[in-house]
Short mmCIF file of C-alpha atoms in Angstrom, two decimals:
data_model
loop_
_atom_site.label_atom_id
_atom_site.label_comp_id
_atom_site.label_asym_id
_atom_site.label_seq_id
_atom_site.Cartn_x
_atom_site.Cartn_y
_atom_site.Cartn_z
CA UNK A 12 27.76 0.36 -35.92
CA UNK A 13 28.05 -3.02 -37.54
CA UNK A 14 29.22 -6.01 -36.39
CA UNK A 15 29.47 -9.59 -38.25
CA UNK A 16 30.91 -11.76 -35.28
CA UNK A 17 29.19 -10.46 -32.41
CA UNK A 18 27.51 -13.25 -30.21
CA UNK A 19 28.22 -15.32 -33.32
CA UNK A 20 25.45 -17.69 -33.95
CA UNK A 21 26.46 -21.40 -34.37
CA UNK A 22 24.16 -23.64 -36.40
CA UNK A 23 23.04 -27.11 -34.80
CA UNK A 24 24.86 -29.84 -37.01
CA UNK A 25 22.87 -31.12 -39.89
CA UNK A 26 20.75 -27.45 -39.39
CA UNK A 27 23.12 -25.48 -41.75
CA UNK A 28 21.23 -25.52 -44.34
CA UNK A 29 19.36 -22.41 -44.83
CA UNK A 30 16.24 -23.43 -45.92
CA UNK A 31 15.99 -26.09 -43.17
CA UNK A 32 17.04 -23.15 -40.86
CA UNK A 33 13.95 -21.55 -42.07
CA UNK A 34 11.25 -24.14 -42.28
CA UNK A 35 12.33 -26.09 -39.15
CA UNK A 36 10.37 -24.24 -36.76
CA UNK A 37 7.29 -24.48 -37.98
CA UNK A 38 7.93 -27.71 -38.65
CA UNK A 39 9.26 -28.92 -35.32
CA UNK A 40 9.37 -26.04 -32.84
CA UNK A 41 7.67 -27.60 -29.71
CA UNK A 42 6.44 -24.46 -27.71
CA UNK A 43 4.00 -24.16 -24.84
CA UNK A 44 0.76 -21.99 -25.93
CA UNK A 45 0.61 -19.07 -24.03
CA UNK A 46 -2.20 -17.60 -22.92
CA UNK A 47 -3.53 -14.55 -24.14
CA UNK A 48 -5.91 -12.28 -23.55
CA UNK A 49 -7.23 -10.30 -26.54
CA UNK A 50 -7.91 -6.13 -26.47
CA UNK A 51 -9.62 -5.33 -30.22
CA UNK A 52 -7.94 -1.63 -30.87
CA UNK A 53 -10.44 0.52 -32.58
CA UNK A 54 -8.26 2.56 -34.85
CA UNK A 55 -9.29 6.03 -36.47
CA UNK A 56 -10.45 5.20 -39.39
CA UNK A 57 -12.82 2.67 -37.92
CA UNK A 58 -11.11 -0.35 -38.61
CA UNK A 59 -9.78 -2.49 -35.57
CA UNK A 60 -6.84 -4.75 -34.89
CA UNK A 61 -7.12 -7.59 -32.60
CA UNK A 62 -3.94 -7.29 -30.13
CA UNK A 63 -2.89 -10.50 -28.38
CA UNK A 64 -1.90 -9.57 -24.71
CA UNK A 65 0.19 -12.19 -22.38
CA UNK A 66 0.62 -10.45 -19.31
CA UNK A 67 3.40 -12.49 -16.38
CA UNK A 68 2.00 -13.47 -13.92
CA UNK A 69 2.67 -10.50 -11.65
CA UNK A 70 2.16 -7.80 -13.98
CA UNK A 71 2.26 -4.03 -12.37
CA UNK A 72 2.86 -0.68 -13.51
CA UNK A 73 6.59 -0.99 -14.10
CA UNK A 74 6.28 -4.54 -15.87
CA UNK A 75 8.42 -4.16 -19.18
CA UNK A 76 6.08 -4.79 -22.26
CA UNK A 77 7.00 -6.27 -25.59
CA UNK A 78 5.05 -4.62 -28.74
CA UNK A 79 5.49 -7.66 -31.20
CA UNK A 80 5.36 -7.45 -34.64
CA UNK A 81 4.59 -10.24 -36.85
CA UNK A 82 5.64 -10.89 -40.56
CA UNK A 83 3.63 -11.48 -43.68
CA UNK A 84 0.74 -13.70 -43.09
CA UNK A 85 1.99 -14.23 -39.63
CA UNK A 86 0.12 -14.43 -36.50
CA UNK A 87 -0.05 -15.17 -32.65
CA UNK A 88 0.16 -18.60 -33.73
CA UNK A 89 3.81 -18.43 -35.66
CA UNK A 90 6.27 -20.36 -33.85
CA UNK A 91 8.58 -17.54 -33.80
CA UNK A 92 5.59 -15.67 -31.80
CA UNK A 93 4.83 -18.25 -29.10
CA UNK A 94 8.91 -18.90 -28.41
CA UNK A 95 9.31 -14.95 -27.75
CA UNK A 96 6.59 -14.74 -25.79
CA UNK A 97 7.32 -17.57 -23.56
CA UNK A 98 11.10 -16.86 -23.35
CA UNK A 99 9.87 -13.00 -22.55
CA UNK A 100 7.60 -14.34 -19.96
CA UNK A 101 10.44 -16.41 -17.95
CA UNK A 102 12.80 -12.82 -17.95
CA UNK A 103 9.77 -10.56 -16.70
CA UNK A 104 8.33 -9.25 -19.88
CA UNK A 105 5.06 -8.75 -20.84
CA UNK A 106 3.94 -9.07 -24.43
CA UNK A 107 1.52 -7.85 -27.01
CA UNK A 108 1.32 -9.09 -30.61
CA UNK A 109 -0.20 -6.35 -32.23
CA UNK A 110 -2.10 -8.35 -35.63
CA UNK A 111 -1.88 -6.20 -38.58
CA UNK A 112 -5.51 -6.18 -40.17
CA UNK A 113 -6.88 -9.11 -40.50
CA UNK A 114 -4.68 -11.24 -39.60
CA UNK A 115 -5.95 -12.98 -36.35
CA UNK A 116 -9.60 -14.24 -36.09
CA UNK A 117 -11.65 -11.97 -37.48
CA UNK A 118 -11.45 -9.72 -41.27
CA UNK A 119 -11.02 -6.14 -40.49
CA UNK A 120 -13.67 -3.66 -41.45
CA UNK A 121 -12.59 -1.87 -44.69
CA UNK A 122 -11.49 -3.11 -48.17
CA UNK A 123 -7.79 -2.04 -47.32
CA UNK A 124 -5.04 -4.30 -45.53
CA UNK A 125 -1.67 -3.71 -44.50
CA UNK A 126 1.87 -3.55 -46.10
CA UNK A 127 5.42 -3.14 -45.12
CA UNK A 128 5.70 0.29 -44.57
CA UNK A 129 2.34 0.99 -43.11
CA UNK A 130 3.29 2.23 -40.07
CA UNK A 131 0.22 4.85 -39.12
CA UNK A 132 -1.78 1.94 -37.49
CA UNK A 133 1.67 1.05 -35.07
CA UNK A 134 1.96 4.68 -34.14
CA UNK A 135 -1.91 4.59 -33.09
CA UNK A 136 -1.28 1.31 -30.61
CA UNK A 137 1.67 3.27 -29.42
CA UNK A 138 0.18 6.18 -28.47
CA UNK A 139 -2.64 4.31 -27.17
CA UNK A 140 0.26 2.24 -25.02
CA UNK A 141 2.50 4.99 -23.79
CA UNK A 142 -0.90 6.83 -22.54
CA UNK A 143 -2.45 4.08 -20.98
CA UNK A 144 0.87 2.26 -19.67
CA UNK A 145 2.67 5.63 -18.76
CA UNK A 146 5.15 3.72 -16.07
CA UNK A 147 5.62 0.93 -18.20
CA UNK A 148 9.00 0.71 -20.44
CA UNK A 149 8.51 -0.05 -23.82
CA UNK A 150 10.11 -2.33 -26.38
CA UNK A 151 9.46 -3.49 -29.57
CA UNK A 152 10.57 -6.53 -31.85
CA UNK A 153 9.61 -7.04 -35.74
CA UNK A 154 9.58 -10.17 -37.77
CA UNK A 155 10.60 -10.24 -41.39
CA UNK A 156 7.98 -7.61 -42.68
CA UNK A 157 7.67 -6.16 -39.49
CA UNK A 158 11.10 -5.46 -38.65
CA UNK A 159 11.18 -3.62 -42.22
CA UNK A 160 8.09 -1.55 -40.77
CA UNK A 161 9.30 -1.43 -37.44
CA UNK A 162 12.26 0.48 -38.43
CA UNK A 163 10.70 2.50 -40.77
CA UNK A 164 8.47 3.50 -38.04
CA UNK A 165 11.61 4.14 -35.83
CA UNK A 166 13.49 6.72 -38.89
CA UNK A 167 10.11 8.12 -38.84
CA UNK A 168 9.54 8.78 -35.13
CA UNK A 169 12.97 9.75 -34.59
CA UNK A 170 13.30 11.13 -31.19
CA UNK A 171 9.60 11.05 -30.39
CA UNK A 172 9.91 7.19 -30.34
CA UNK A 173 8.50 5.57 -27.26
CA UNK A 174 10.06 2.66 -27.36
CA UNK A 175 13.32 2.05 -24.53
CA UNK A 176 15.18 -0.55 -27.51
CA UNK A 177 14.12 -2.39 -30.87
CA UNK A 178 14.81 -5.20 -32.40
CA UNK A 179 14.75 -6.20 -35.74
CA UNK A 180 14.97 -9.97 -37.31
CA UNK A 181 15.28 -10.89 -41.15
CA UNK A 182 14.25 -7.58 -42.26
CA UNK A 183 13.81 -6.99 -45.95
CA UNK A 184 14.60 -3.87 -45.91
CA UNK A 185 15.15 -2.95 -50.09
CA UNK A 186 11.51 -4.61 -50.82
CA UNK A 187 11.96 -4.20 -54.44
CA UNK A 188 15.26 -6.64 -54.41
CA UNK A 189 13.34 -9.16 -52.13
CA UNK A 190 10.18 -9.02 -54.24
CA UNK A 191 12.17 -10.41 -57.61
CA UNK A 192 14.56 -12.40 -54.94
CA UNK A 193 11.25 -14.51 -54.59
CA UNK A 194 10.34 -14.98 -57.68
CA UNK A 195 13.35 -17.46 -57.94
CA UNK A 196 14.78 -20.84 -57.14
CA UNK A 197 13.73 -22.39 -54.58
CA UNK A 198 12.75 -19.33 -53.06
CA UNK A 199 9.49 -19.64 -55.20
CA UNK A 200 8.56 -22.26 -52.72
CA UNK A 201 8.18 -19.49 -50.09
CA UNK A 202 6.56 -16.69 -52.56
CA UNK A 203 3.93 -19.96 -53.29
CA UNK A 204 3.08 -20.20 -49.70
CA UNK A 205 2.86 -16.40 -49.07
CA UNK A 206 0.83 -15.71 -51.82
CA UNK A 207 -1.89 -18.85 -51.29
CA UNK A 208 -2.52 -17.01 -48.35
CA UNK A 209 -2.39 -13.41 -49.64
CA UNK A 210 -4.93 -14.45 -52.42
CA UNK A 211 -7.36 -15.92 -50.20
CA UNK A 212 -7.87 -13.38 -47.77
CA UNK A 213 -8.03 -11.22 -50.99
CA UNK A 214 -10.64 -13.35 -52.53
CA UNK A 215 -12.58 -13.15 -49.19
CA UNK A 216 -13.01 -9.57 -49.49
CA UNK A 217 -14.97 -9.70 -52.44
CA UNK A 218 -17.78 -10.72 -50.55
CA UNK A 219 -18.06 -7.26 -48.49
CA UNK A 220 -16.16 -4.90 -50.81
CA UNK A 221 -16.42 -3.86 -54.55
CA UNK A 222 -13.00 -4.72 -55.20
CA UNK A 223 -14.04 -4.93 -58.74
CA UNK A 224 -14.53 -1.25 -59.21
CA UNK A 225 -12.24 -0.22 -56.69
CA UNK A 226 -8.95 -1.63 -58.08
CA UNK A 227 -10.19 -2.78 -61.17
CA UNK A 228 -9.67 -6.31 -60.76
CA UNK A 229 -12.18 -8.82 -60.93
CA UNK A 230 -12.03 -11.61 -58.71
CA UNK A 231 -11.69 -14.49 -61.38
CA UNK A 232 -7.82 -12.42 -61.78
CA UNK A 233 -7.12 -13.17 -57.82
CA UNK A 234 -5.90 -16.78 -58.93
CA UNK A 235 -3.26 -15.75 -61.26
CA UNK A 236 -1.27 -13.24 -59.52
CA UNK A 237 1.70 -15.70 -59.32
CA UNK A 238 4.52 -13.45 -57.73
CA UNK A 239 4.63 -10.37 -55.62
CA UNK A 240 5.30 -7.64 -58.50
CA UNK A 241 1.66 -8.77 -59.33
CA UNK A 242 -0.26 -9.06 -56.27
CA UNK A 243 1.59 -6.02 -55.14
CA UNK A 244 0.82 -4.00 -58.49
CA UNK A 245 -2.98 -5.25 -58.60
CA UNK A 246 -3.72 -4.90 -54.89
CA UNK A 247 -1.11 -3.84 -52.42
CA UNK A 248 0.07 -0.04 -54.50
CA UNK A 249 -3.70 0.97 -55.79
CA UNK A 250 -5.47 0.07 -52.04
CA UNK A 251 -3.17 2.34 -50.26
CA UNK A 252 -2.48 4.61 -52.61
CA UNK A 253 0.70 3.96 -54.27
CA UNK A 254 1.40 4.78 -58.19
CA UNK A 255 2.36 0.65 -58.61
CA UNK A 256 4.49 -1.65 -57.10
CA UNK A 257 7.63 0.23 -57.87
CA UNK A 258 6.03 3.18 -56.20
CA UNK A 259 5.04 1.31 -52.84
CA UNK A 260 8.47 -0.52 -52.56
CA UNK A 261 10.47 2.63 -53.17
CA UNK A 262 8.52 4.14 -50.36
CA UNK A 263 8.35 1.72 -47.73
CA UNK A 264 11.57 0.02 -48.27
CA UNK A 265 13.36 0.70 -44.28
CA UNK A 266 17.13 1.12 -45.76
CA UNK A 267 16.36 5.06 -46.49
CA UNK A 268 15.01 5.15 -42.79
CA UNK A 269 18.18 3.75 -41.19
CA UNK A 270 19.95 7.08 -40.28
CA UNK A 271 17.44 8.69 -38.97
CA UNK A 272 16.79 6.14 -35.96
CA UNK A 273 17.10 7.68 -32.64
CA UNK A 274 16.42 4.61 -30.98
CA UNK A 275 18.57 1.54 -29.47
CA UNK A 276 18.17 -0.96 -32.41
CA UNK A 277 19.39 -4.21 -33.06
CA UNK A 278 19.09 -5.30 -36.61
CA UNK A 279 20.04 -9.51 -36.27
CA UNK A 280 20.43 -10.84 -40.20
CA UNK A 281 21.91 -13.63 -41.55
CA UNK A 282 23.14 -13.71 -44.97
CA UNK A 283 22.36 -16.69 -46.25
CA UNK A 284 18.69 -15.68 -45.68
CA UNK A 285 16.54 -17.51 -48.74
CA UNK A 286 14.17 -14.22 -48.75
CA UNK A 287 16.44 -12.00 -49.93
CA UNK A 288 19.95 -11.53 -51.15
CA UNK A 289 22.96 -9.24 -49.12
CA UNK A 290 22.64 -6.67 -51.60
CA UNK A 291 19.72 -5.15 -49.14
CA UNK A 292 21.99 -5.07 -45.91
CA UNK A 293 22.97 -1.39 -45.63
CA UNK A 294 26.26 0.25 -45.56
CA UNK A 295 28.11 1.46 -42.43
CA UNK A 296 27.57 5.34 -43.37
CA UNK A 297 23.68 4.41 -43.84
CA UNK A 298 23.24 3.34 -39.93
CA UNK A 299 22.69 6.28 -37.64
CA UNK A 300 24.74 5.67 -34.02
CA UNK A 301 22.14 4.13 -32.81
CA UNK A 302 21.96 0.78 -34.82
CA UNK A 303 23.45 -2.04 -34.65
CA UNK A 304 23.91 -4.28 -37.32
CA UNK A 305 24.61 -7.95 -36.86
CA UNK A 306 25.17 -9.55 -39.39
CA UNK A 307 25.40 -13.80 -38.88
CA UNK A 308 26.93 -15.96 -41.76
CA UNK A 309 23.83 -18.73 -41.28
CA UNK A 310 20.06 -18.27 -39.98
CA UNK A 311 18.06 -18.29 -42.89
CA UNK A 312 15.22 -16.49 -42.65
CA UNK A 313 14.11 -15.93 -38.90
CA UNK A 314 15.33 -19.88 -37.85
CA UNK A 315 18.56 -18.87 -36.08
CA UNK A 316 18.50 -23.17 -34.69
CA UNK A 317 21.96 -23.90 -32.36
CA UNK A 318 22.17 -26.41 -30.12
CA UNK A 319 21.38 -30.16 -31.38
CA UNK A 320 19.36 -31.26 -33.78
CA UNK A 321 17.77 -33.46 -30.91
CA UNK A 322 17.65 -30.24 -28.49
CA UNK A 323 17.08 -27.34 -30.43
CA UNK A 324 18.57 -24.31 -28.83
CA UNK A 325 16.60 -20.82 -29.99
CA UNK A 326 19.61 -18.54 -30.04
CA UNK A 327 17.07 -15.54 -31.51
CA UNK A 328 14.66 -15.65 -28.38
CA UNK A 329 17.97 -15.36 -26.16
CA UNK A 330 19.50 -12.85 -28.34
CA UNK A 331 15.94 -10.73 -27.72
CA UNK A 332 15.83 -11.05 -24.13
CA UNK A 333 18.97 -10.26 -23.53
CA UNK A 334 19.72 -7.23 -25.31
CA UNK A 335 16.33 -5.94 -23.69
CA UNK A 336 16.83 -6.61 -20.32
CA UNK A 337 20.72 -5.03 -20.82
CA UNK A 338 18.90 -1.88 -21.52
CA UNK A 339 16.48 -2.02 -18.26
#
């Protein structure tokens, strides 16, 4: 099912902008840190993710929890992170931010990473969760690259999902399209910033790995890989075993996934997102009946700002809560 006006999101005035929709909460977003209290998962291939846990303060065995999912280079530290988990926290939620590898404190064990459609690692922490927190209802919410996962996941699960309802915010979900989306305009700006942090932690790995001889790049080449196709096609496909960068965005690109979702998903998009362009928002006959699509005129990419430009309003962390706790 897709809607275009539901709930319709109203931009704060002198926010309507999209890139100012997008960079404003980093920017500005004042959010209380919330506490958390860190499990490391030991995963079976003997790698480990570092999963942020804020539990409310009466937290029992029929306490909703949250599995969030964070986008590329993202962390318990993004601002879209912190405002979920505290607006979660004031409804009755508990929360995990499940870190892809290596992306909290500490590198992860093995030469590979993570990518947008490497979902064996989620379906490990969920089968870890829905053993361990049997009573528990679970939900899930993805970020940019993890909403493109997270529904991938989802088409792949189908009716052995354990999640209650999903959510999924700014997801690229035709990764080819986004990749050479990026590599223009202004967007550059945002491929820039992505990729000064891609190439670092990539550079770090040298220092325990043979990247060299493993992907056949030497680290002097780290510096130069100025866009996704490249970093994608030098490090992402070969790591994980993809042909190229083709290969690994025709694979783990969510659209394909979409009608095989058995799951209560909300997809929340805007189209004037900077990331992408609307030629990656699915048609109607692509959705199974259990998707939603929302599709907002303004957002950018995962800023959503009402309210006043004095008193920010988060419409997204509303949205969340609210279409989770209509499910409970």
């Amino acid at each position: 099912m897709t809607k275009s006006n539901a709930d319709s999101f109203k931009p704060a005035f002198g926010l309507t902008n999209k890139h100012i929709q997008t960079i404003f909460p980093s920017l500005f977003r004042k959010t209380p840190s919330p506490s958390f209290e860190i499990e490391e998962f030991t995963l079976s291939d003997g790698d480990f993710l570092e999963c942020y846990w804020h539990k409310i303060e009466n937290h029992n065995t029929h306490t909703p929890i949250v599995i969030l999912f964070h986008g590329l280079a993202g962390s318990y530290k993004s601002s879209y992170i912190q405002g979920v988990v505290d607006a979660l926290d004031k409804a009755g939620f508990s929360s995990v931010v499940m870190h892809y590898r290596g992306c909290a404190e500490k590198e992860n064990h093995l030469a590979r990473s993570y990518h947008s459609g490497d979902t064996g690692d989620a379906k490990e922490f969920l089968e870890y969760l829905q053993k361990n927190y049997s009573t528990n209802k679970l939900f899930a919410v993805g970020y940019s690259l993890g909403a493109n996962m997270l529904l991938k996941l989802l088409g792949e699960l189908q009716e052995n999902s354990p999640l209650s309802t999903a959510v999924a915010v700014s997801a690229p979900m035709q990764l080819d399209i986004c990749a050479s989306h990026m590599n223009r305009g202004f967007s550059r700006f945002y491929q820039h910033l992505l990729l000064k942090d891609l190439n670092e932690a990539l550079e770090k790995k040298y220092l325990k790995h043979d990247l060299e001889s493993i992907i056949n790049l030497p680290k002097q080449k780290v510096k130069k890989l100025k866009n996704f196709w490249e970093f994608d096609d030098a490090y992402t496909a070969p790591i994980h075993g993809f042909d190229s960068a083709k290969d690994y965005y025709t694979k783990s690109s969510a659209r394909q996934y979409l009608r095989e979702i058995k799951t209560p998903t909300l997809i929340i998009h805007a189209k004037d997102d900077p990331f992408m362009t609307p030629d990656i928002l699915p048609q109607e006959e692509e959705l199974s009946s259990f998707v939603q699509l929302e599709i907002q005129e303004h957002g950018g990419h995962v800023g959503f700002i009402g309210g006043t430009l004095l008193k920010p309003e988060y419409w997204l962390d509303k949205k969340i809560v609210n279409y989770f706790t209509s499910s409970l």
